[in-house]
PDB file of C-alpha atoms in Angstrom:
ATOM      1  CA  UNK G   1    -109.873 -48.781  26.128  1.00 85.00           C
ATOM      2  CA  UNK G   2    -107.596 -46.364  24.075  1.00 90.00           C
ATOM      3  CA  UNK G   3    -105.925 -43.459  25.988  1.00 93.00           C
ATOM      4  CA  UNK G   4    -104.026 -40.581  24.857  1.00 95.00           C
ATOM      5  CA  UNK G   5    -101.385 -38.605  26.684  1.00 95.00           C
ATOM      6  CA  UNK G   6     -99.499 -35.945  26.010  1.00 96.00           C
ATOM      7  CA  UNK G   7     -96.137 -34.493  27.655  1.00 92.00           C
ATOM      8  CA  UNK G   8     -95.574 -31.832  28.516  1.00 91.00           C
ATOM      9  CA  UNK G   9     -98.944 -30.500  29.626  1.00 93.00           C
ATOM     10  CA  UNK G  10     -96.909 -27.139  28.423  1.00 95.00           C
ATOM     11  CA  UNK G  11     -93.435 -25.866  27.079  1.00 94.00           C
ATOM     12  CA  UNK G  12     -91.967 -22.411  26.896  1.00 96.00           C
ATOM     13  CA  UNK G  13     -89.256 -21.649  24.359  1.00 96.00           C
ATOM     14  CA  UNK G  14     -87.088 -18.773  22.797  1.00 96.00           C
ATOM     15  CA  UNK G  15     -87.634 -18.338  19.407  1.00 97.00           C
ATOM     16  CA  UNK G  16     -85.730 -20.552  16.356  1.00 97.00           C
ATOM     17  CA  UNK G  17     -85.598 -23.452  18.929  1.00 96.00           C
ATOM     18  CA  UNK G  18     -86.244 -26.613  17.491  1.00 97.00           C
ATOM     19  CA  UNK G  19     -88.385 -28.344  19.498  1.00 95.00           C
ATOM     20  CA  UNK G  20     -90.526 -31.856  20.186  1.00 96.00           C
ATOM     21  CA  UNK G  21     -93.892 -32.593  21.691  1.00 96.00           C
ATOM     22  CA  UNK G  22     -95.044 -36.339  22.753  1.00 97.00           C
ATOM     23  CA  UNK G  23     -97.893 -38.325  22.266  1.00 97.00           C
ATOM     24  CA  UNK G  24     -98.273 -41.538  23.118  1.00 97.00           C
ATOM     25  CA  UNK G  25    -101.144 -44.331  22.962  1.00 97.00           C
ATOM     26  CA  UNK G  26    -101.809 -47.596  24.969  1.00 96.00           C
ATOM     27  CA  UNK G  27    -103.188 -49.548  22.383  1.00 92.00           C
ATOM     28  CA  UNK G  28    -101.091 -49.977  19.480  1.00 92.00           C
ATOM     29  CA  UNK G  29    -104.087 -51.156  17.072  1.00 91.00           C
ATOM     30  CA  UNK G  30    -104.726 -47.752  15.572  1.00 91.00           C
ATOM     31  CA  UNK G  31    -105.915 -46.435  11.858  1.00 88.00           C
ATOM     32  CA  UNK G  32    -103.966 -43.278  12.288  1.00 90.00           C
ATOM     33  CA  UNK G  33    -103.183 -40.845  13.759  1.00 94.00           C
ATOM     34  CA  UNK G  34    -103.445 -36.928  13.509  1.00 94.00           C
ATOM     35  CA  UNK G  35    -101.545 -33.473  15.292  1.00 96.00           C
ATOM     36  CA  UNK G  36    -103.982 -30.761  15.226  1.00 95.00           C
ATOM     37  CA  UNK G  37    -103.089 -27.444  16.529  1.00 96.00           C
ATOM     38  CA  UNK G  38    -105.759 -25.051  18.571  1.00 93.00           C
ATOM     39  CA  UNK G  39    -105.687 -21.335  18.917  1.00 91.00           C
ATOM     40  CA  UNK G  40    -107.531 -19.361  21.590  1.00 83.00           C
ATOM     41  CA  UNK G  41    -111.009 -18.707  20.634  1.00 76.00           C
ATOM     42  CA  UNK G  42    -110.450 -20.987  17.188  1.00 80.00           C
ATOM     43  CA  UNK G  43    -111.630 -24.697  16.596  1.00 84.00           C
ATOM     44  CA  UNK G  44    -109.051 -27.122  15.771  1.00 89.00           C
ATOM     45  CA  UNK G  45    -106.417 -27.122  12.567  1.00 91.00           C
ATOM     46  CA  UNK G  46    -105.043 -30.487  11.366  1.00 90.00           C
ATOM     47  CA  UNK G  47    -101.778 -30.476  10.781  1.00 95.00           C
ATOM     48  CA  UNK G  48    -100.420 -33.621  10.178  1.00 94.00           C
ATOM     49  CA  UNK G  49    -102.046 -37.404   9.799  1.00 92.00           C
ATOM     50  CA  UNK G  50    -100.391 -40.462   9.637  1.00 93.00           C
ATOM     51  CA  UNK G  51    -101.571 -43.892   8.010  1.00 90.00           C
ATOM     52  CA  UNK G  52    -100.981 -46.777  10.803  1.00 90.00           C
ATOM     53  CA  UNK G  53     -98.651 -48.072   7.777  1.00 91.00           C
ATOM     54  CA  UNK G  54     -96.793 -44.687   7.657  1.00 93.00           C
ATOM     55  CA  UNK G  55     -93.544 -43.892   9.768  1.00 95.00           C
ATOM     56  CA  UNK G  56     -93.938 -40.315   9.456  1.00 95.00           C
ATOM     57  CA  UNK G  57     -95.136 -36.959   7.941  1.00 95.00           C
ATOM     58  CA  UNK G  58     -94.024 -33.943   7.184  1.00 96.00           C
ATOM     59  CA  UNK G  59     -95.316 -30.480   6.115  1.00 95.00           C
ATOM     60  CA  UNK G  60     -92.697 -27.157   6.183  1.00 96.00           C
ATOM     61  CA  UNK G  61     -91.263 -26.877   9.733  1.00 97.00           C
ATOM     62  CA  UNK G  62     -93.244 -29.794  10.770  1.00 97.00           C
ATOM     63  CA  UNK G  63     -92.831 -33.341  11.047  1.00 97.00           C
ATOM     64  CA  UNK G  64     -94.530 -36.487  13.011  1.00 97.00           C
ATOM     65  CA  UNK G  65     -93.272 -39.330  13.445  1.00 97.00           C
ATOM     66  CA  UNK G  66     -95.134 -42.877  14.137  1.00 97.00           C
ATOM     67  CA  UNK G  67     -93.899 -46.066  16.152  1.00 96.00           C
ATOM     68  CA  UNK G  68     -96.809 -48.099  16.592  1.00 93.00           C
ATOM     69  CA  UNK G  69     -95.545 -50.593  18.780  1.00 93.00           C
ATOM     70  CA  UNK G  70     -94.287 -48.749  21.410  1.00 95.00           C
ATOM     71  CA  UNK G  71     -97.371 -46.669  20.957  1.00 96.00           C
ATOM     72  CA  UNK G  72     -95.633 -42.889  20.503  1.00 97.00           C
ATOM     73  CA  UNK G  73     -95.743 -40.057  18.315  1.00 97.00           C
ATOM     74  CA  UNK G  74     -93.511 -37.057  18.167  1.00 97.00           C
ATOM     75  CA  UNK G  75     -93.832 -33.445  16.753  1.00 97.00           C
ATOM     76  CA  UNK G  76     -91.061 -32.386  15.857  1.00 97.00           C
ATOM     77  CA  UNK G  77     -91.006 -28.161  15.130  1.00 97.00           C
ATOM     78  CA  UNK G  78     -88.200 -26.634  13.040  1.00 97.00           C
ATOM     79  CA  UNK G  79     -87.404 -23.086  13.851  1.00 97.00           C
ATOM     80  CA  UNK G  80     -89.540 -22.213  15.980  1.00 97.00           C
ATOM     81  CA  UNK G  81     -92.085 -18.785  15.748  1.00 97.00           C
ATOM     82  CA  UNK G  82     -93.912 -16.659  17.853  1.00 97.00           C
ATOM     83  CA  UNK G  83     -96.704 -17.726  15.416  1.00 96.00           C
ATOM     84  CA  UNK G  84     -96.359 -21.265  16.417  1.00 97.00           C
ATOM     85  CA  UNK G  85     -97.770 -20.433  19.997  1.00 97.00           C
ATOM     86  CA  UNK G  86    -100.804 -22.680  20.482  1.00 97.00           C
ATOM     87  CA  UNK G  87    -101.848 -26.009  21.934  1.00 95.00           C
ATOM     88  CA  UNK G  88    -101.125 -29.033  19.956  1.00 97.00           C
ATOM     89  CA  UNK G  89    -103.530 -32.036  19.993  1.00 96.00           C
ATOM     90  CA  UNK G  90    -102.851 -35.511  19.060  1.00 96.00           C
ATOM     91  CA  UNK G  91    -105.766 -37.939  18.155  1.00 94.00           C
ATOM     92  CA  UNK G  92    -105.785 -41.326  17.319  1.00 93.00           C
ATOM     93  CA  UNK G  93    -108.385 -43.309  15.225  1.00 89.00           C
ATOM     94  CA  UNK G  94    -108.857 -47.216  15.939  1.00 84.00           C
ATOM     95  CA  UNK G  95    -110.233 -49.925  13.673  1.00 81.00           C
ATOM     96  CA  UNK G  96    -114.205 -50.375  13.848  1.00 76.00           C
ATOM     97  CA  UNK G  97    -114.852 -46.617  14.860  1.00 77.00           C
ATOM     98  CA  UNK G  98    -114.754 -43.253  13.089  1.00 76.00           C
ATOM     99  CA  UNK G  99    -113.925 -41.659  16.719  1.00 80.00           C
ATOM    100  CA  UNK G 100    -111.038 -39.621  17.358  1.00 88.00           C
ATOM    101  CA  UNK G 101    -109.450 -40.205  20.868  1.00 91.00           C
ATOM    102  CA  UNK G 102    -107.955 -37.262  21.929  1.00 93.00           C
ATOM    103  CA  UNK G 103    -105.112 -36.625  23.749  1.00 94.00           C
ATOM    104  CA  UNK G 104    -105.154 -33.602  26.634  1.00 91.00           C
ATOM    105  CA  UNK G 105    -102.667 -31.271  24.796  1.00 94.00           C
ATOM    106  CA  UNK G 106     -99.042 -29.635  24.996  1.00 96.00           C
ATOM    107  CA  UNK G 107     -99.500 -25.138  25.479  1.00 95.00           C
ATOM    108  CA  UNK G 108     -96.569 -24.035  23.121  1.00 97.00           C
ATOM    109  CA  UNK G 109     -95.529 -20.768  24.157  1.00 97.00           C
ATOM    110  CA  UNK G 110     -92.506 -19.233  21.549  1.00 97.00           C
ATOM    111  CA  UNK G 111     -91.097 -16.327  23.111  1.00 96.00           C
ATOM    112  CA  UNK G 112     -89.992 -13.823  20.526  1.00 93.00           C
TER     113      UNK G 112
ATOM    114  CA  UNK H   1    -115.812 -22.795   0.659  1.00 53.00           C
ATOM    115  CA  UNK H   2    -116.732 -22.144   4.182  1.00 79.00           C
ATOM    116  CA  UNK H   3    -115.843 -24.320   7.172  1.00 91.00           C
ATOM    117  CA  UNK H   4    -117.876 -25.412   9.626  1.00 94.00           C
ATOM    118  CA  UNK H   5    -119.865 -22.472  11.856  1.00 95.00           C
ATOM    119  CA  UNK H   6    -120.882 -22.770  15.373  1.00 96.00           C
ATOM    120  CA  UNK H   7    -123.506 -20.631  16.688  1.00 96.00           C
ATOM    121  CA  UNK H   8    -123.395 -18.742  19.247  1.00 96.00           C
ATOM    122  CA  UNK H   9    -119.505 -18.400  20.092  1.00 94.00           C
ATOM    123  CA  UNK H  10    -120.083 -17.695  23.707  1.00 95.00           C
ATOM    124  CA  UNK H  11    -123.181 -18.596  25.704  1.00 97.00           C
ATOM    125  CA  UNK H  12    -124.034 -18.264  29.153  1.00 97.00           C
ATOM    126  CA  UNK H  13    -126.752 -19.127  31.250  1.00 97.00           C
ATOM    127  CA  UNK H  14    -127.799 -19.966  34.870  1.00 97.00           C
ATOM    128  CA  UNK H  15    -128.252 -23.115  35.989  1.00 97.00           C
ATOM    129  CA  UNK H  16    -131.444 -25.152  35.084  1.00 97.00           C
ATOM    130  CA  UNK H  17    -132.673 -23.401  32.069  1.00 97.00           C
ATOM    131  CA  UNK H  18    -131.772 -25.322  28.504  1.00 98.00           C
ATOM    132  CA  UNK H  19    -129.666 -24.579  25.764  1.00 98.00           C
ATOM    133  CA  UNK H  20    -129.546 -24.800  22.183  1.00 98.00           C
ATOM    134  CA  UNK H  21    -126.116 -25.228  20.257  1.00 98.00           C
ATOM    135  CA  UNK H  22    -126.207 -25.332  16.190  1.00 97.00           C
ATOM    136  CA  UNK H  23    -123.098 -26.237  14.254  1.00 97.00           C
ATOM    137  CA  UNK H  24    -123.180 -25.911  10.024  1.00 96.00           C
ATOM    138  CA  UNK H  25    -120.844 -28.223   8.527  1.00 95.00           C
ATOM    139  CA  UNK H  26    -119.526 -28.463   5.455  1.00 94.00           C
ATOM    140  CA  UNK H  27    -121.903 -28.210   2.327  1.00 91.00           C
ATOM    141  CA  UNK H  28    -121.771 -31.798   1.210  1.00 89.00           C
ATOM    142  CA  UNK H  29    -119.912 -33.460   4.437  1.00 91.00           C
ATOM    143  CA  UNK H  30    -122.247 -36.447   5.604  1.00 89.00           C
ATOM    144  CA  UNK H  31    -120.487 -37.045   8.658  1.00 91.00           C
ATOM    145  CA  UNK H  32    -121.173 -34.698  11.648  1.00 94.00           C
ATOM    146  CA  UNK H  33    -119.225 -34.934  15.427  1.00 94.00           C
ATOM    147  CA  UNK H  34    -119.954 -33.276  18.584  1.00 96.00           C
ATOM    148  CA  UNK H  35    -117.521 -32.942  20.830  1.00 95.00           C
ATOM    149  CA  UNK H  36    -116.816 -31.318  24.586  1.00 95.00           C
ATOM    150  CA  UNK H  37    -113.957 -29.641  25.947  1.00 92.00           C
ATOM    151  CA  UNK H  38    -113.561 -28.649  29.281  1.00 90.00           C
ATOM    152  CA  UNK H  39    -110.878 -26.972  31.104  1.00 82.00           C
ATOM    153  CA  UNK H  40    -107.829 -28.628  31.275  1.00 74.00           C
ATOM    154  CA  UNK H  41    -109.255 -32.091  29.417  1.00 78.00           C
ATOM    155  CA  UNK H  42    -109.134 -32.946  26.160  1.00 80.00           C
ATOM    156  CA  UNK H  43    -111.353 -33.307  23.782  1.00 89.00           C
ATOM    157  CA  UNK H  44    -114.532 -35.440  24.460  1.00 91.00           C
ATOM    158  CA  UNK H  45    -116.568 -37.539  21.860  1.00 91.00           C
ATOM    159  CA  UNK H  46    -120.386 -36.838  22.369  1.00 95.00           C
ATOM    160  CA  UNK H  47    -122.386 -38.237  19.184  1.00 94.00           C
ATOM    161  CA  UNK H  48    -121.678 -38.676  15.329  1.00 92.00           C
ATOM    162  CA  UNK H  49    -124.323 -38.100  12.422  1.00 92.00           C
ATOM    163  CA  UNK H  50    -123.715 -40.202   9.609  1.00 88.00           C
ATOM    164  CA  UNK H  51    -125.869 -39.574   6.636  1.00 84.00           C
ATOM    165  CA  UNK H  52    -129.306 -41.411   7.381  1.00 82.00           C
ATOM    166  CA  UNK H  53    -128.263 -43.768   9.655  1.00 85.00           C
ATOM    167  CA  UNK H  54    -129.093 -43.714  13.161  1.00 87.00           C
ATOM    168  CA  UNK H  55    -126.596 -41.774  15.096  1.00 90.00           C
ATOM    169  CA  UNK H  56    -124.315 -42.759  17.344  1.00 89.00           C
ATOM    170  CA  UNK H  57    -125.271 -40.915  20.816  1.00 90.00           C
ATOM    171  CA  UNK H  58    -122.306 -43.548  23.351  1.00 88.00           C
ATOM    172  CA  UNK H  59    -120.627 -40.258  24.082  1.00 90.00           C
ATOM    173  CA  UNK H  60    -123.775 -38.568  25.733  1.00 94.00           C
ATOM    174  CA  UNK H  61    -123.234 -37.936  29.670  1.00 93.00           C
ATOM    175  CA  UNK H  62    -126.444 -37.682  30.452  1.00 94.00           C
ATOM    176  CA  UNK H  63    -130.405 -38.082  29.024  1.00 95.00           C
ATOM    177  CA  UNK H  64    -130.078 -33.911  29.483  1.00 97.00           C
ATOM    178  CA  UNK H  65    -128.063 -33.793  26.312  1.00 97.00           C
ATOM    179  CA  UNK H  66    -129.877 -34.647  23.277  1.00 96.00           C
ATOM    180  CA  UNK H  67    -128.702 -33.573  19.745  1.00 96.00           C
ATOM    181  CA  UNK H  68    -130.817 -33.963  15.640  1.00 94.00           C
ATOM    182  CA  UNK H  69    -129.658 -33.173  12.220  1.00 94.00           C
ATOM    183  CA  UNK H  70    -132.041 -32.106   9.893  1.00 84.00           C
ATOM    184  CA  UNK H  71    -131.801 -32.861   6.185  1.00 80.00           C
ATOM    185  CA  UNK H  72    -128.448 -34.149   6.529  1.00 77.00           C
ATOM    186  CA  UNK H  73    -127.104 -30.732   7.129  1.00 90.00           C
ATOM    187  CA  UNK H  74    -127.814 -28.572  10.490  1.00 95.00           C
ATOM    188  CA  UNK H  75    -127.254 -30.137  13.512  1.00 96.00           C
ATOM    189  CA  UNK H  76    -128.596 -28.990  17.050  1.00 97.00           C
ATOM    190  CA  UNK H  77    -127.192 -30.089  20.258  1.00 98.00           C
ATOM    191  CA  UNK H  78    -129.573 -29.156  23.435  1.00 98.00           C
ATOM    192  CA  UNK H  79    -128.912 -29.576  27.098  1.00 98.00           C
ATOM    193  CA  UNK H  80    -131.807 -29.697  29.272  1.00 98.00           C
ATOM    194  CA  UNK H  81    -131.528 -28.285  32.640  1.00 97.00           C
ATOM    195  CA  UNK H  82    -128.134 -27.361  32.548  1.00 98.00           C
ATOM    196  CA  UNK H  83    -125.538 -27.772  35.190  1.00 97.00           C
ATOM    197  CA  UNK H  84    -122.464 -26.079  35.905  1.00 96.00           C
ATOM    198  CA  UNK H  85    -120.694 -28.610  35.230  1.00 94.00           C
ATOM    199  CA  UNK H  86    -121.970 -28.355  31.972  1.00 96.00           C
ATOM    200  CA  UNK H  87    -119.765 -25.510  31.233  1.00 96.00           C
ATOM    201  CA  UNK H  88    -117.367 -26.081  28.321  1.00 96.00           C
ATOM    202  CA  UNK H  89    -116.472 -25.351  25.169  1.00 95.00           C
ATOM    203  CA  UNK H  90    -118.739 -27.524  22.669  1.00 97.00           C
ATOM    204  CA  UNK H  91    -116.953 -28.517  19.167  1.00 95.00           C
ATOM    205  CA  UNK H  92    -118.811 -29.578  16.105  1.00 95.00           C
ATOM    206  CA  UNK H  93    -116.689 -31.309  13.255  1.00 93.00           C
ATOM    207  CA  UNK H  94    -117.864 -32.624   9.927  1.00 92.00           C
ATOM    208  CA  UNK H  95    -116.052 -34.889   7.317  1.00 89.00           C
ATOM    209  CA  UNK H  96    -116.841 -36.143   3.860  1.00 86.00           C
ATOM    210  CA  UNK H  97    -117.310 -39.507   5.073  1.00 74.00           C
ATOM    211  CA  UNK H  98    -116.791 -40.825   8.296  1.00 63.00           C
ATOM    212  CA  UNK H  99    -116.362 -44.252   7.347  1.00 65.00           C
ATOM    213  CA  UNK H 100    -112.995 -43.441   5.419  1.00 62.00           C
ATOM    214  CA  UNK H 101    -109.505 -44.125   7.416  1.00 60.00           C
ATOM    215  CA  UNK H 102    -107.600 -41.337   6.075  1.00 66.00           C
ATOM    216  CA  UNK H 103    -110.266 -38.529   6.326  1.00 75.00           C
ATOM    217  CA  UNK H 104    -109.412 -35.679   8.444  1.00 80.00           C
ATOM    218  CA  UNK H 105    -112.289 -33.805  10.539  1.00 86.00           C
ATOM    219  CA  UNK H 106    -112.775 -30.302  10.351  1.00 90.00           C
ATOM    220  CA  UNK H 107    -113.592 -28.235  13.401  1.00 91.00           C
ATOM    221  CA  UNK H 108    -116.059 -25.741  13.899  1.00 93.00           C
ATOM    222  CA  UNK H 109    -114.615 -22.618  16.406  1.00 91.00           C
ATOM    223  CA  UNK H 110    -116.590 -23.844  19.260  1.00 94.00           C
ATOM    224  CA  UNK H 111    -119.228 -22.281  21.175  1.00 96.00           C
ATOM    225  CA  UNK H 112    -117.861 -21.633  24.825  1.00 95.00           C
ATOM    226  CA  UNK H 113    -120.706 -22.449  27.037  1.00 97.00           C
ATOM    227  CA  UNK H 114    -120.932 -20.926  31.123  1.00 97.00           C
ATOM    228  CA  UNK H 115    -123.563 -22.405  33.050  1.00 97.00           C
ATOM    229  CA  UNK H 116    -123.922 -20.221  36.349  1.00 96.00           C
TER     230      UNK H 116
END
């Protein structure tokens, strides 16, 4: 049974830190893999998703990186913002299902 | 276009009466996911619409919850004689196809459910 973790549970940083959230994945057999990022009140945002055959993604000030066999994931954050303040989720989809697996989430708090 | 709505944002009731959740997903998305949040977990799978087939209900905790989607479109999510620990936020996602690998899943904002 696939299980998602994420560490740290939160993280509290001064602003224009760069800065890296984990996700990791017990069973390396996976489809991909996607960061989504939740604001209070909001639904979820995807960010990021990477193909099992990817090694990473990036978009702007983010990037996510994929080792499949030693089932992990980082998000890495550039210069950090204020505006980047939210809980990030990571999901993982595995062969024969269209179910995300979701991991319990890392509360980003950028202090200005 | 539009993303997916949830309706209502914020419900609460007391315990043992029944709910109704509705979620509109994407005009032309066949593939429809509940989901449940509650404090401090993540996110958990409840059922997944896909076109005409018969849905997939493994993530349901209990015969209380029940969910339809009419036409391919609308879907409603009811809990029978809810429990308190019931209360969570409920998250409704829709995708073009759920069968595709790369697809992503857009999420509705929720509707944060208190059962007292």
């Amino acid at each position: 049974k696939q299980e998602v973790t994420q560490i740290p549970a939160a993280l509290s940083v001064p602003e224009g830190e760069n800065l890296v959230l984990n996700c990791s994945f017990t069973d390396s057999a996976i489809y991909n893999l996607q960061w989504f990022r939740q604001d209070p009140g909001k639904g979820l945002t995807s960010l990021l998703l990477i193909q099992s055959s990817q090694r990473e993604q990036t978009s702007g000030r983010l990037n996510a990186s994929l080792d499949k066999s030693s089932g992990r994931s980082t998000l890495y954050i550039a210069a950090s913002q204020p505006g980047d303040s939210a809980t990030y989720l990571c999901a993982v989809k595995s062969p024969g299902t269209y179910k995300y697996i979701f991991g319990t989430g890392t509360r980003l708090k950028v202090l200005a | 276009g539009a993303g997916v709505s949830q309706s209502p944002s914020n419900k609460v009731t007391e315990k043992g009466k029944d709910v109704e959740l509705r979620c509109d997903p994407i005009s032309g998305h066949t593939a429809l996911y509940w989901y449940r949040q509650s404090l401090g977990q993540g996110l958990e799978f409840l059922i997944y619409f896909q076109g005409n087939s018969a849905p997939d209900k493994s993530g349901l905790p209990s015969d209380r919850f029940s969910a339809e989607r009419t036409g391919g479109s609308v879907s409603t999510l009811t809990i029978q004689r809810t429990q308190q620990e019931d209360s969570a936020v409920y998250l409704c996602a829709s995708s073009r196809e759920g069968r595709l690998i790369q697809e992503t899943q857009y999420f509705g904002p929720g509707t944060r459910l208190l059962v007292l």
